[in-house]
Coordinates of C-alpha atoms in Angstrom, one line a residue:
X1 CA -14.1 -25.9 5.8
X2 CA -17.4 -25.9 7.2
X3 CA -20.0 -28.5 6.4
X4 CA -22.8 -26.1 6.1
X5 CA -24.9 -26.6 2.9
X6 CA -26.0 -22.4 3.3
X7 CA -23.1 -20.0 2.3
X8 CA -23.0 -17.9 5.0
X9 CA -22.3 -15.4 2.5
X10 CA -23.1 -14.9 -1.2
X11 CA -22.9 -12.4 -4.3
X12 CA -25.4 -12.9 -7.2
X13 CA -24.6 -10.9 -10.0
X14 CA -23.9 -8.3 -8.4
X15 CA -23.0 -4.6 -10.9
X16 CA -21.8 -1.5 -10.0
X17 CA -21.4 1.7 -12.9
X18 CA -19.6 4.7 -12.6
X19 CA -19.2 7.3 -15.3
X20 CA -17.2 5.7 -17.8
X21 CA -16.3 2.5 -15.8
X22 CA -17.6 -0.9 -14.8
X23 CA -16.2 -1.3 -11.5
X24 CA -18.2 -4.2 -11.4
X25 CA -20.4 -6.5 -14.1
X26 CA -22.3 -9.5 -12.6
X27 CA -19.8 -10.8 -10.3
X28 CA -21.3 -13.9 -8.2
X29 CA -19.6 -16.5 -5.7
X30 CA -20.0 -17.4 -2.3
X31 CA -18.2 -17.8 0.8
X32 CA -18.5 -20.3 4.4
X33 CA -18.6 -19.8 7.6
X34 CA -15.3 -21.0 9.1
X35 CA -12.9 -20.5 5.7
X36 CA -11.1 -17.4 4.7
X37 CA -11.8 -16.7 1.1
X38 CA -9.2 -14.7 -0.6
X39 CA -9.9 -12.5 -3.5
X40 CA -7.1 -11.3 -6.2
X41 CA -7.2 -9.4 -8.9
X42 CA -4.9 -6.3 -10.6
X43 CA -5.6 -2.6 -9.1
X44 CA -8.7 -1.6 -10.7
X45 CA -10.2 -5.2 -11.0
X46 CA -13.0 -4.2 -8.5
X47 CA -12.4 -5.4 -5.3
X48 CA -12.6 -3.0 -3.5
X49 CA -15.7 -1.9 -4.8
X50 CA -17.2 -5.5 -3.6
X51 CA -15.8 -4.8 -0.3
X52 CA -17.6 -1.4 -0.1
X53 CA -20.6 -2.6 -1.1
X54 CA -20.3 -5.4 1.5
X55 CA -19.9 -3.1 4.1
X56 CA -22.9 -0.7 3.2
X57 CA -21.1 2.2 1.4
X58 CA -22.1 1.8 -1.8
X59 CA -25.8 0.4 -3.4
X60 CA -24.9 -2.2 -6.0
X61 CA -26.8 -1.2 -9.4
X62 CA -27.7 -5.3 -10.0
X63 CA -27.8 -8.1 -8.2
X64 CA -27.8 -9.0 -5.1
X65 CA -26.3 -9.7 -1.4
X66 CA -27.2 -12.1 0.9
X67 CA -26.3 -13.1 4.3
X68 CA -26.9 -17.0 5.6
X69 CA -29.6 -17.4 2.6
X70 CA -31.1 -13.7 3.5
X71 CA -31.1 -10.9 1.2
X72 CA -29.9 -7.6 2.4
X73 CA -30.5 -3.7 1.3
X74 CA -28.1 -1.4 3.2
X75 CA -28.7 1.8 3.4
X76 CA -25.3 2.9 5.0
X77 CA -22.4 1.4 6.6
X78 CA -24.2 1.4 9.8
X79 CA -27.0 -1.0 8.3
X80 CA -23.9 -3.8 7.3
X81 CA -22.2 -3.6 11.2
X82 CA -25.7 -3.7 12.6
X83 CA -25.6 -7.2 10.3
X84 CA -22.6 -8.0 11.7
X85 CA -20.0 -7.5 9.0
X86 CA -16.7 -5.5 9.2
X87 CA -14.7 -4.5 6.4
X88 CA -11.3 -3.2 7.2
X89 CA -10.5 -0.9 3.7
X90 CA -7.1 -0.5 2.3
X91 CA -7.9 3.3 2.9
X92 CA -7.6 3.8 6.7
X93 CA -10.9 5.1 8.5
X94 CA -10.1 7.0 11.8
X95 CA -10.4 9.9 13.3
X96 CA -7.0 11.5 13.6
X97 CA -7.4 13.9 16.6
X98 CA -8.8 11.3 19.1
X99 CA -7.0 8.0 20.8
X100 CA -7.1 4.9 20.1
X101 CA -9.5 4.3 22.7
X102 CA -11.8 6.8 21.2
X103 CA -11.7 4.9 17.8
X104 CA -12.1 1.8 18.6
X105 CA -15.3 2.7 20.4
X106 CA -16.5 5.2 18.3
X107 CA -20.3 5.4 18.1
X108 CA -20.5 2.8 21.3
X109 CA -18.3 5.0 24.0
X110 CA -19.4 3.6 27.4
X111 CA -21.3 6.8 29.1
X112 CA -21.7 7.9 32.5
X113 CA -23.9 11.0 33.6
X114 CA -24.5 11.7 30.4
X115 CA -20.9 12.5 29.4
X116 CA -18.1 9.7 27.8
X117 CA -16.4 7.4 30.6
X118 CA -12.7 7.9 29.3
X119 CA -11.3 5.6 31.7
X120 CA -14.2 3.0 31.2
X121 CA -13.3 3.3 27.7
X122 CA -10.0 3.4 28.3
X123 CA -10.0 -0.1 30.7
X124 CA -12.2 -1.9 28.2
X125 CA -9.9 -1.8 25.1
X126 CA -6.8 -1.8 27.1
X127 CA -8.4 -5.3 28.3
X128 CA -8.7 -5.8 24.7
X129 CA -5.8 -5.3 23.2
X130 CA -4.2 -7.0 25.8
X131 CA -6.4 -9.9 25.3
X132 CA -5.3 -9.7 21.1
X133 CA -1.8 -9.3 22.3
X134 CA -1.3 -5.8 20.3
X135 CA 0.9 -3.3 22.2
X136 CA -0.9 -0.1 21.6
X137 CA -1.5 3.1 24.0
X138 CA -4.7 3.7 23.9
X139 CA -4.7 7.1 25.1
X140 CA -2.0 7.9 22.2
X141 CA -4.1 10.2 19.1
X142 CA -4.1 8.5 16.1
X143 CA -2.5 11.4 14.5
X144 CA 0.6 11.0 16.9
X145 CA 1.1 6.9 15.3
X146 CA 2.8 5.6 12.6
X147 CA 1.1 4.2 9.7
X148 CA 1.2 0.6 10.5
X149 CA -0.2 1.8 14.3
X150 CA -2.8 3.3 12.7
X151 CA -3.2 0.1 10.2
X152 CA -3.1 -1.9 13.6
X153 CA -5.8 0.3 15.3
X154 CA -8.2 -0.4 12.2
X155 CA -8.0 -3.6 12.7
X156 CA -8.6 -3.8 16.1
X157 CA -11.7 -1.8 16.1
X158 CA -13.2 -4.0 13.5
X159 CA -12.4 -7.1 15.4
X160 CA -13.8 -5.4 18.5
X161 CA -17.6 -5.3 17.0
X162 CA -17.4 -9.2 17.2
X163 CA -18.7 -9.3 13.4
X164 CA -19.8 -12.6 11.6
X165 CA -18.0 -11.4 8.6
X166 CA -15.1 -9.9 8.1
X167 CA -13.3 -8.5 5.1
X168 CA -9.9 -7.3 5.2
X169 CA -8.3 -5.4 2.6
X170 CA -4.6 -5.5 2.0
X171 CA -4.4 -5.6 6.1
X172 CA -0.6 -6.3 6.3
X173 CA 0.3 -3.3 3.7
X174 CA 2.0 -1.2 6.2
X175 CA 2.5 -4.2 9.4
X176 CA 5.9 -5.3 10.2
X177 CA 6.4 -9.0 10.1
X178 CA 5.8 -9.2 13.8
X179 CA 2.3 -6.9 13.5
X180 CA 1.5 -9.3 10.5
X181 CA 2.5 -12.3 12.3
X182 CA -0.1 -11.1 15.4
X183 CA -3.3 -10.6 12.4
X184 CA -2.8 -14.0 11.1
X185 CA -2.9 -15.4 14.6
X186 CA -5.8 -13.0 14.9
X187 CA -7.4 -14.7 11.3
X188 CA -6.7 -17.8 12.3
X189 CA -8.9 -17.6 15.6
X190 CA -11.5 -15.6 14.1
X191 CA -11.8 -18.9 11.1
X192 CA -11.3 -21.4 14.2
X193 CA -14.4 -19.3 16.2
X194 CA -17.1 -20.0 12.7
X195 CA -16.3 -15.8 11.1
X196 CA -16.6 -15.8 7.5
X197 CA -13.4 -14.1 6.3
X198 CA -13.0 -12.3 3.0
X199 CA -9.0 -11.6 2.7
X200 CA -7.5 -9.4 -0.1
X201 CA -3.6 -9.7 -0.7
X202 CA -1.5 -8.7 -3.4
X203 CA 1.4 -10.3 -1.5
X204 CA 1.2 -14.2 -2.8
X205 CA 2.3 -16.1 0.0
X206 CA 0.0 -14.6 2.5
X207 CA -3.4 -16.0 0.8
X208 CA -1.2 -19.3 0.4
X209 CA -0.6 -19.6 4.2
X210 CA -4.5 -18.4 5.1
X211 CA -6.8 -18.8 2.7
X212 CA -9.1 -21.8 2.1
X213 CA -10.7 -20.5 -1.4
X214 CA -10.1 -18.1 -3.9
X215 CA -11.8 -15.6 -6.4
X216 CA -10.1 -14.3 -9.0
X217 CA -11.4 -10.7 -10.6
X218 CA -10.2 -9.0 -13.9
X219 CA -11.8 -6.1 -15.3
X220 CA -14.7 -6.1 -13.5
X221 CA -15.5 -9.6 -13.4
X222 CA -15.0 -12.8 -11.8
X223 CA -12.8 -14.8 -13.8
X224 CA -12.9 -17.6 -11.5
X225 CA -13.0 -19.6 -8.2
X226 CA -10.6 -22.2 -6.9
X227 CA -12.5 -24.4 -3.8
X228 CA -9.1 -25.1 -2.7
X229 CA -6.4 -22.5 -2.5
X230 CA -4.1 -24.8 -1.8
X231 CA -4.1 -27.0 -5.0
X232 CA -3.8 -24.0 -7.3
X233 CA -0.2 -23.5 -8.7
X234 CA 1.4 -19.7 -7.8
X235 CA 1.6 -19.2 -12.0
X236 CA -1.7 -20.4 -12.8
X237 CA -3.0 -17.4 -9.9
X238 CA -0.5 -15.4 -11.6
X239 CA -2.1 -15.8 -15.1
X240 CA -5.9 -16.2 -13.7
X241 CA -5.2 -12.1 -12.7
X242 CA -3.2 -11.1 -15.5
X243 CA -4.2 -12.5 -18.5
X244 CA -0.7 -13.2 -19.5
X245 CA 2.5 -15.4 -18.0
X246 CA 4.6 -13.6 -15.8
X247 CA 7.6 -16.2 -15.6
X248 CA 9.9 -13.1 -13.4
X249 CA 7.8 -10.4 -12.1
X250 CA 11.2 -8.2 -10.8
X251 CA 12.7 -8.5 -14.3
X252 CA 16.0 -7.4 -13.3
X253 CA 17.8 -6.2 -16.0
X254 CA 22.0 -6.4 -15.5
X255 CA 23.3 -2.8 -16.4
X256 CA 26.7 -1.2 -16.8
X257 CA 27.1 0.7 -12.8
X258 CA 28.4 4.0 -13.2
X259 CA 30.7 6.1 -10.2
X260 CA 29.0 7.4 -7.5
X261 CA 26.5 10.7 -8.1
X262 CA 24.7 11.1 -4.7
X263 CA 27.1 11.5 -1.7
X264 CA 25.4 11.4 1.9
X265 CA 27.5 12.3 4.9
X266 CA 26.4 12.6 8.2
X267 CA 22.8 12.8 7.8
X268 CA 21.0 13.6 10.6
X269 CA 17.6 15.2 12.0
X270 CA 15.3 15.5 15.0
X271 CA 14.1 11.8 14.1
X272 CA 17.8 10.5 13.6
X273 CA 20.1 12.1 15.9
X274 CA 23.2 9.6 14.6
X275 CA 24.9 10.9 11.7
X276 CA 24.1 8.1 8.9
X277 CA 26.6 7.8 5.1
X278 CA 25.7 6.9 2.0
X279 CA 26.1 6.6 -1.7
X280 CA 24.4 6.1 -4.9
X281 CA 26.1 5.3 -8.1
X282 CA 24.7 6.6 -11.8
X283 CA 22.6 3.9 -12.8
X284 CA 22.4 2.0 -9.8
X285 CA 18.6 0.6 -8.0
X286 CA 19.8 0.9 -4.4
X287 CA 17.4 -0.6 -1.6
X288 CA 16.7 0.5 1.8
X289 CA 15.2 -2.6 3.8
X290 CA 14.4 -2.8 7.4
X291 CA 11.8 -3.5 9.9
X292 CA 9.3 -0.8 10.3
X293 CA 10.2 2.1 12.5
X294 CA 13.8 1.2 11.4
X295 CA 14.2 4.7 10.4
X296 CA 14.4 4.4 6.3
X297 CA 11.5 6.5 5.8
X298 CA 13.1 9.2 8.1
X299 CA 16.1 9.2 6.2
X300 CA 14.0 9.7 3.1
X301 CA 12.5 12.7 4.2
X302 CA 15.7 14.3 5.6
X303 CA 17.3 13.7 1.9
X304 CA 14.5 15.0 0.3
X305 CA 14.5 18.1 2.4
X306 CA 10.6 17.4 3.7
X307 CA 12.3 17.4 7.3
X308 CA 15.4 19.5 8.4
X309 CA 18.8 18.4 8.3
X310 CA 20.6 18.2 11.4
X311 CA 24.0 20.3 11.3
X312 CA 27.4 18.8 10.0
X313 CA 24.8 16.9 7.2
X314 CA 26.1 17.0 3.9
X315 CA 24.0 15.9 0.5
X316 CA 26.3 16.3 -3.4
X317 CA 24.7 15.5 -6.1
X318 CA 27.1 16.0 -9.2
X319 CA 29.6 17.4 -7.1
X320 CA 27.2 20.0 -6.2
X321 CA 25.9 20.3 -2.7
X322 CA 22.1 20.5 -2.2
X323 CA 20.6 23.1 -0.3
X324 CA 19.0 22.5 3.2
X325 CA 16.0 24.7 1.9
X326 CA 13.0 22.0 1.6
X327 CA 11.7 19.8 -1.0
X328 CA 11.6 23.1 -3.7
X329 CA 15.6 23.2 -3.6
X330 CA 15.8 18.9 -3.5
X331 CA 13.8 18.9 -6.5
X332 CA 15.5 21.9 -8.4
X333 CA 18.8 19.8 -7.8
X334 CA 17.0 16.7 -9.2
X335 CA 15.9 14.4 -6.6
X336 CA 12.5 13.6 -5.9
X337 CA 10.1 11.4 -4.0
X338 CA 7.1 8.6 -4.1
X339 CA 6.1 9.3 -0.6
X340 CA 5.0 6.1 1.7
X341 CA 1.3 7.7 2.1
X342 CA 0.5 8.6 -1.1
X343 CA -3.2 9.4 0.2
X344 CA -2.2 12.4 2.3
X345 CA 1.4 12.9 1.0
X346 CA 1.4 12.0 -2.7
X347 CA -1.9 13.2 -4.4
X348 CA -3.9 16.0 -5.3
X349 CA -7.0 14.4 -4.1
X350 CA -9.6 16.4 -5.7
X351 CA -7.7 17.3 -9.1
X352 CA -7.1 14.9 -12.1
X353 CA -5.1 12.7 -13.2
X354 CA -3.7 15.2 -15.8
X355 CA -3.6 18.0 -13.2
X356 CA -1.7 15.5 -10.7
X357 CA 0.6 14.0 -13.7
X358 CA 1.8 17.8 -14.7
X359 CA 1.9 19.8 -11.5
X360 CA 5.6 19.7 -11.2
X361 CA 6.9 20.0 -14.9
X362 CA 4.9 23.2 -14.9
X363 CA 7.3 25.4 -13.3
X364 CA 9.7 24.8 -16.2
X365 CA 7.6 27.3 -18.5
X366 CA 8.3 24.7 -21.3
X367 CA 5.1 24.6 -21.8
X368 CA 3.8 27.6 -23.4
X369 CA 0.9 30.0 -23.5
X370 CA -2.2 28.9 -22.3
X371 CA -4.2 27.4 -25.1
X372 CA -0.6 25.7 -26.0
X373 CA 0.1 24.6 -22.5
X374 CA -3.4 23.1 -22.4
X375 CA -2.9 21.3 -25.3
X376 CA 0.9 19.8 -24.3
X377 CA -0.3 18.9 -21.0
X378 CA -3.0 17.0 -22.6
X379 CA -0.7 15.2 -24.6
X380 CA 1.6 14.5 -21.8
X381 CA -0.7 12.8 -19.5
X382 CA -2.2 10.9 -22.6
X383 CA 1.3 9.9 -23.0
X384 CA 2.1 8.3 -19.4
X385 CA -1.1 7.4 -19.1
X386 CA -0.3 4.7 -22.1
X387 CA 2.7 4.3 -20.9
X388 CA 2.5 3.2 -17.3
X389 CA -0.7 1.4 -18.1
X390 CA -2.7 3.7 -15.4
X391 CA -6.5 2.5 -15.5
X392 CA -8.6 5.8 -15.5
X393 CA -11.9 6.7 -17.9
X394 CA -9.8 9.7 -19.2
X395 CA -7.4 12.0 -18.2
X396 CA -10.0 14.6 -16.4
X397 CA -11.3 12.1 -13.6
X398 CA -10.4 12.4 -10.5
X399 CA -7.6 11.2 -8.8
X400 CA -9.3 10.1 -5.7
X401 CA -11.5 7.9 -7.6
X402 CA -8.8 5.9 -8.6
X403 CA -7.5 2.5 -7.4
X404 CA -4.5 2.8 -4.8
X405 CA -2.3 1.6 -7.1
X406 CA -3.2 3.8 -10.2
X407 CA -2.7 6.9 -8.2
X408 CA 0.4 5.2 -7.5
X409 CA 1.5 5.1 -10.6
X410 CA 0.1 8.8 -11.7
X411 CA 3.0 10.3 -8.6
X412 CA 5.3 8.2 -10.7
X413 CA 4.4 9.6 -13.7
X414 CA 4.6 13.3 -12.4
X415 CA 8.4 12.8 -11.7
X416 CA 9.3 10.9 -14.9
X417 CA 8.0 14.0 -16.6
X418 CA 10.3 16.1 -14.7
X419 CA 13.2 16.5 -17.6
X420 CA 15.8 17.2 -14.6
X421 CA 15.0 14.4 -12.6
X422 CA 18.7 13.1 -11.5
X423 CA 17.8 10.9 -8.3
X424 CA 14.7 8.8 -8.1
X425 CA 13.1 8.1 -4.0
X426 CA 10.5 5.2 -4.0
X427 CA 9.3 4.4 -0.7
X428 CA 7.3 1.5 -0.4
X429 CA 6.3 1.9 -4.5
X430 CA 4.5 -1.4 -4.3
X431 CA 1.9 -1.1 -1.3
X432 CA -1.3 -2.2 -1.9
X433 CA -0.5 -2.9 -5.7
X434 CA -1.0 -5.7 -7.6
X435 CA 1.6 -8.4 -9.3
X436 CA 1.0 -7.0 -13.2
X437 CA 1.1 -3.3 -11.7
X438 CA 4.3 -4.5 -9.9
X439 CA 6.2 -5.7 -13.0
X440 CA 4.8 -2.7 -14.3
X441 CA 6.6 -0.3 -11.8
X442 CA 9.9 -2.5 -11.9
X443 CA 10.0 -2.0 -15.5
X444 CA 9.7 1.7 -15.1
X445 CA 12.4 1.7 -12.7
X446 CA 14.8 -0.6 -14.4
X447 CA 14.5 2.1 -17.3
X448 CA 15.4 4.8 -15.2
X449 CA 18.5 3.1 -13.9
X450 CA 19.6 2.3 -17.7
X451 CA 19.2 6.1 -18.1
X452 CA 22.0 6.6 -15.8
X453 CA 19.8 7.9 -13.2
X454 CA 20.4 6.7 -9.2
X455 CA 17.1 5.2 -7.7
X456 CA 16.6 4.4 -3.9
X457 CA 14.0 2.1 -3.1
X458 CA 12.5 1.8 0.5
X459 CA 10.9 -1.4 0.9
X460 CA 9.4 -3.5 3.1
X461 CA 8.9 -6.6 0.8
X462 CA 12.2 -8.9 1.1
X463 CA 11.6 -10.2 -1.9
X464 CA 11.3 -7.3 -3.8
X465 CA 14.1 -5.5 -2.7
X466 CA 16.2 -8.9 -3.3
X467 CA 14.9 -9.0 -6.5
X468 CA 15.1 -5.5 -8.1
X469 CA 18.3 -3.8 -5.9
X470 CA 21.7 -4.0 -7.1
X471 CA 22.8 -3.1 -3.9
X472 CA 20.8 -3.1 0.0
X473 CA 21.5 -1.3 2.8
X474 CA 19.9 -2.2 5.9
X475 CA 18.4 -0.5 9.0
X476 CA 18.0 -1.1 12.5
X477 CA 16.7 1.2 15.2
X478 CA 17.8 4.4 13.6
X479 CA 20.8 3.0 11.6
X480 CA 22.4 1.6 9.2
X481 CA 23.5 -1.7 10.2
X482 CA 25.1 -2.7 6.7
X483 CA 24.9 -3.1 2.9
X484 CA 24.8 -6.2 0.8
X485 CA 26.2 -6.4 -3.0
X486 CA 23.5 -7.9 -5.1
X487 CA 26.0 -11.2 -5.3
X488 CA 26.0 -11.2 -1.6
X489 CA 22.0 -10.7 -0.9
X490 CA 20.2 -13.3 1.0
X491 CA 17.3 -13.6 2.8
X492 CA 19.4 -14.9 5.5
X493 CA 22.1 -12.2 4.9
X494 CA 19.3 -9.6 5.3
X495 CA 17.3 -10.3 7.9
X496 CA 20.7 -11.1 10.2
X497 CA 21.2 -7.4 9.8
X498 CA 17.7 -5.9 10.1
X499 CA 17.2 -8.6 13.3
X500 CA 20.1 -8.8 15.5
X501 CA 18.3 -11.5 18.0
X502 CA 17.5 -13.6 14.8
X503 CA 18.7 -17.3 15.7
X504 CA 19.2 -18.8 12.4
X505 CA 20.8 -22.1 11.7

């Protein structure tokens, strides 16, 4: 903790309005050179809002910032990094057609003659990343990487500005443990150099093992600050965000497992040439766990049709096989999907909430002539709206103006409207979302389970998949190394088959 008696960053009643919402309502605390201060609160608690305003994208509408006793008015983003702060948002920032090198540089690319020195550019953040120890190309687009490269190349241009403050927000939500294990070592430097860091987790044992301090945010406001992470108790966090005890978050629910409904043979595709089998029982939470790049979401898509199945593949449902004719024919049999990137996979980015919630149920025509169908979609979305808690003004706003993990739960809506829905797909349900939105989503699943329904989840969170599956399979490298009975599910059990060079004693 450093001994400085000048916060090297501070909020004073800070507000910002939107139609309808108080994203924020004179939220003040302050943070020190030297510490990492995390900052929790449920989707929707605002902040994220805090962060943008930190780094310059949006004007607060009261209050103030200040940096080392200094007040500060930015303008635009550009006015916070020429302050030297970085904010790494939850919603990646890149340019998707040039490299990494290109990113990372972007608005600084070392010149020559007038035109960009690509392999100046190219030498200074290989010596970089090098330097960080992240194995990235940097001549690879960022189109061309997975999410957690892209999450990983965010970072890294952030850390490249050599910023006094730094804010990340949910950083590990797509990193593999080993990626997640580089950042800390990365945080851990950066709070060992004198950075201010400003850390935003959902995941509970992360801001244990960094953080110094803590601000809590509900609703809008601060609810409080703990000086010493450490000394807070995990329920009393727990209850500090939710207004309420949470005593099991995964509130598994032991059900009657019926015989097996979804039979996968030989699954296969351009992205997994090996033949993979599978099974899924009426009523049964299966969970898919590996590292990332294991190959689960692959599988995902090649069930769901959004990729083409390799020949000899073979997907029953019922008895009945499902067609090789897309996502139309994998949802007309009754399986559907929560993609991983809900951003650019799962939303309707400009339409609303109501628009998003009924988009697939339309095609039923159970809805009626237009003034009738108007009305019933109304009522609908009013209906999961209440029921899946989602935070939104109304059902017309946008969806995009949402919290990640209220769009998250509008997807999930949209296919618990679907009156065929047979087999449920969740990949990665959780990311980015908070612990009350979590037991939220478990709930929702557990009832679909009890309903006789089979529901995969792909998950990168051991602890949720341990707590919520009745059964895990687990990849490796493109396959499936094994499966695990819930009675037989360990975290040691697990991670021997997701890691095969894991010593363990």
């Amino acid at each position: 903790m450093s001994s400085s008696q000048v916060p090297s960053l501070q909020f004073e009643e800070v507000c910002k309005f939107f139609p309808g919402v108080k994203a924020l309502n004179g939220v003040s605390f302050e943070a020190h050179a030297g510490t990492v201060h995390g900052l929790l609160g449920e989707n929707g608690a605002g902040k994220s809002t805090l962060l943008k305003i930190l780094g310059g994208q949006y004007k607060p509408d009261g209050g103030r910032l200040l940096l080392n006793g200094n007040v500060c008015h930015f303008t635009s983003a550009g006015d916070a990094i020429a302050a030297g702060i970085a904010v790494i948002h939850q919603e990646l920032q890149y340019v998707p057609e040039l490299t990494v090198a290109e990113n990372l540089l972007l608005g600084r690319l070392p010149q020559k003659l007038g035109f960009v020195n690509r392999n100046e550019a190219r030498r200074m953040v290989s010596q970089r990343l090098q330097q960080m120890g992240v194995d990235l190309n940097p001549d690879a687009r960022l189109c061309d990487l997975s999410i957690a490269q892209r999450q990983m190349a965010e970072i890294c241009k952030a850390l490249l500005q050599d910023a006094q403050v730094i804010a990340f927000d949910e950083p590990t939500s797509s990193l593999s443990y080993r990626e997640s294990e580089i950042l800390f070592r990365l945080i851990r430097d950066l709070r060992a150099a004198g950075r201010t860091i400003i850390y935003i987790s959902h995941r509970l044992e992360e801001l244990y093992a960094l953080c110094d301090a803590c601000t809590i945010f509900r609703d809008g406001r601060k609810i409080v600050t703990h000086p010493v992470m450490a000394d807070v108790p995990r329920d009393v966090l727990i209850n500090d965000m939710v207004g309420r005890e949470l005593s099991d978050i995964y509130d598994y629910r032991p059900r009657a497992i019926q015989s097996e409904r979804l039979v996968v043979r030989q699954l296969k595709g351009d992205a997994l040439p090996t033949g993979q089998d599978f099974s899924v029982r009426g009523g049964e939470v299966l969970g898919f766990f590996g590292l990332v790049g294991a190959g689960r979401s692959e599988l995902m898509r090649l069930l769901y049709g959004v990729d083409k199945r390799g020949g000899g593949s073979s997907v029953v449902l019922d008895g009945t096989a499902v067609s090789n004719d897309g996502p139309a024919a994998a949802i007309e049999a009754g399986i559907v999907l929560c993609p991983e990137d809900r951003k650019e996979q799962g939303i309707l980015a400009q339409a609303s909430v109501a628009e998003n919630i009924n988009i697939s149920c339309r095609r039923h025509g159970l809805l009626g002539g237009l003034f009738l169908r108007h009305k019933r979609e109304a009522e609908l979305a009013d209906r999961f709206i209440q029921r899946l808690k989602i935070k939104t003004p109304n059902r017309e706003q946008e969806i995009r103006l949402l919290s990640g993990g209220n769009q998250q739960k509008v997807i999930l809506a949209r296919w618990l409207a679907e009156p065929g829905m047979k087999v449920l797909i969740l990949d990665e349900p959780t990311r980015g979302i908070d612990v009350g939105a979590k037991n939220e989503i478990y709930r929702i699943i557990h009832e679909v389970a009890e309903r006789g329904c089979c529901v995969i989840v792909v998950s990168s969170e051991l602890p949720e998949v341990l707590g919520i599956c009745d059964r895990i399979i687990v990849m490796r490298e493109g396959q499936i190394s094994g499966q695990l009975e819930r009675a037989q599910a360990n975290e040691t059990a697990v991670l021997g088959l997701a890691l095969p060079d894991m010593q363990t004693t």
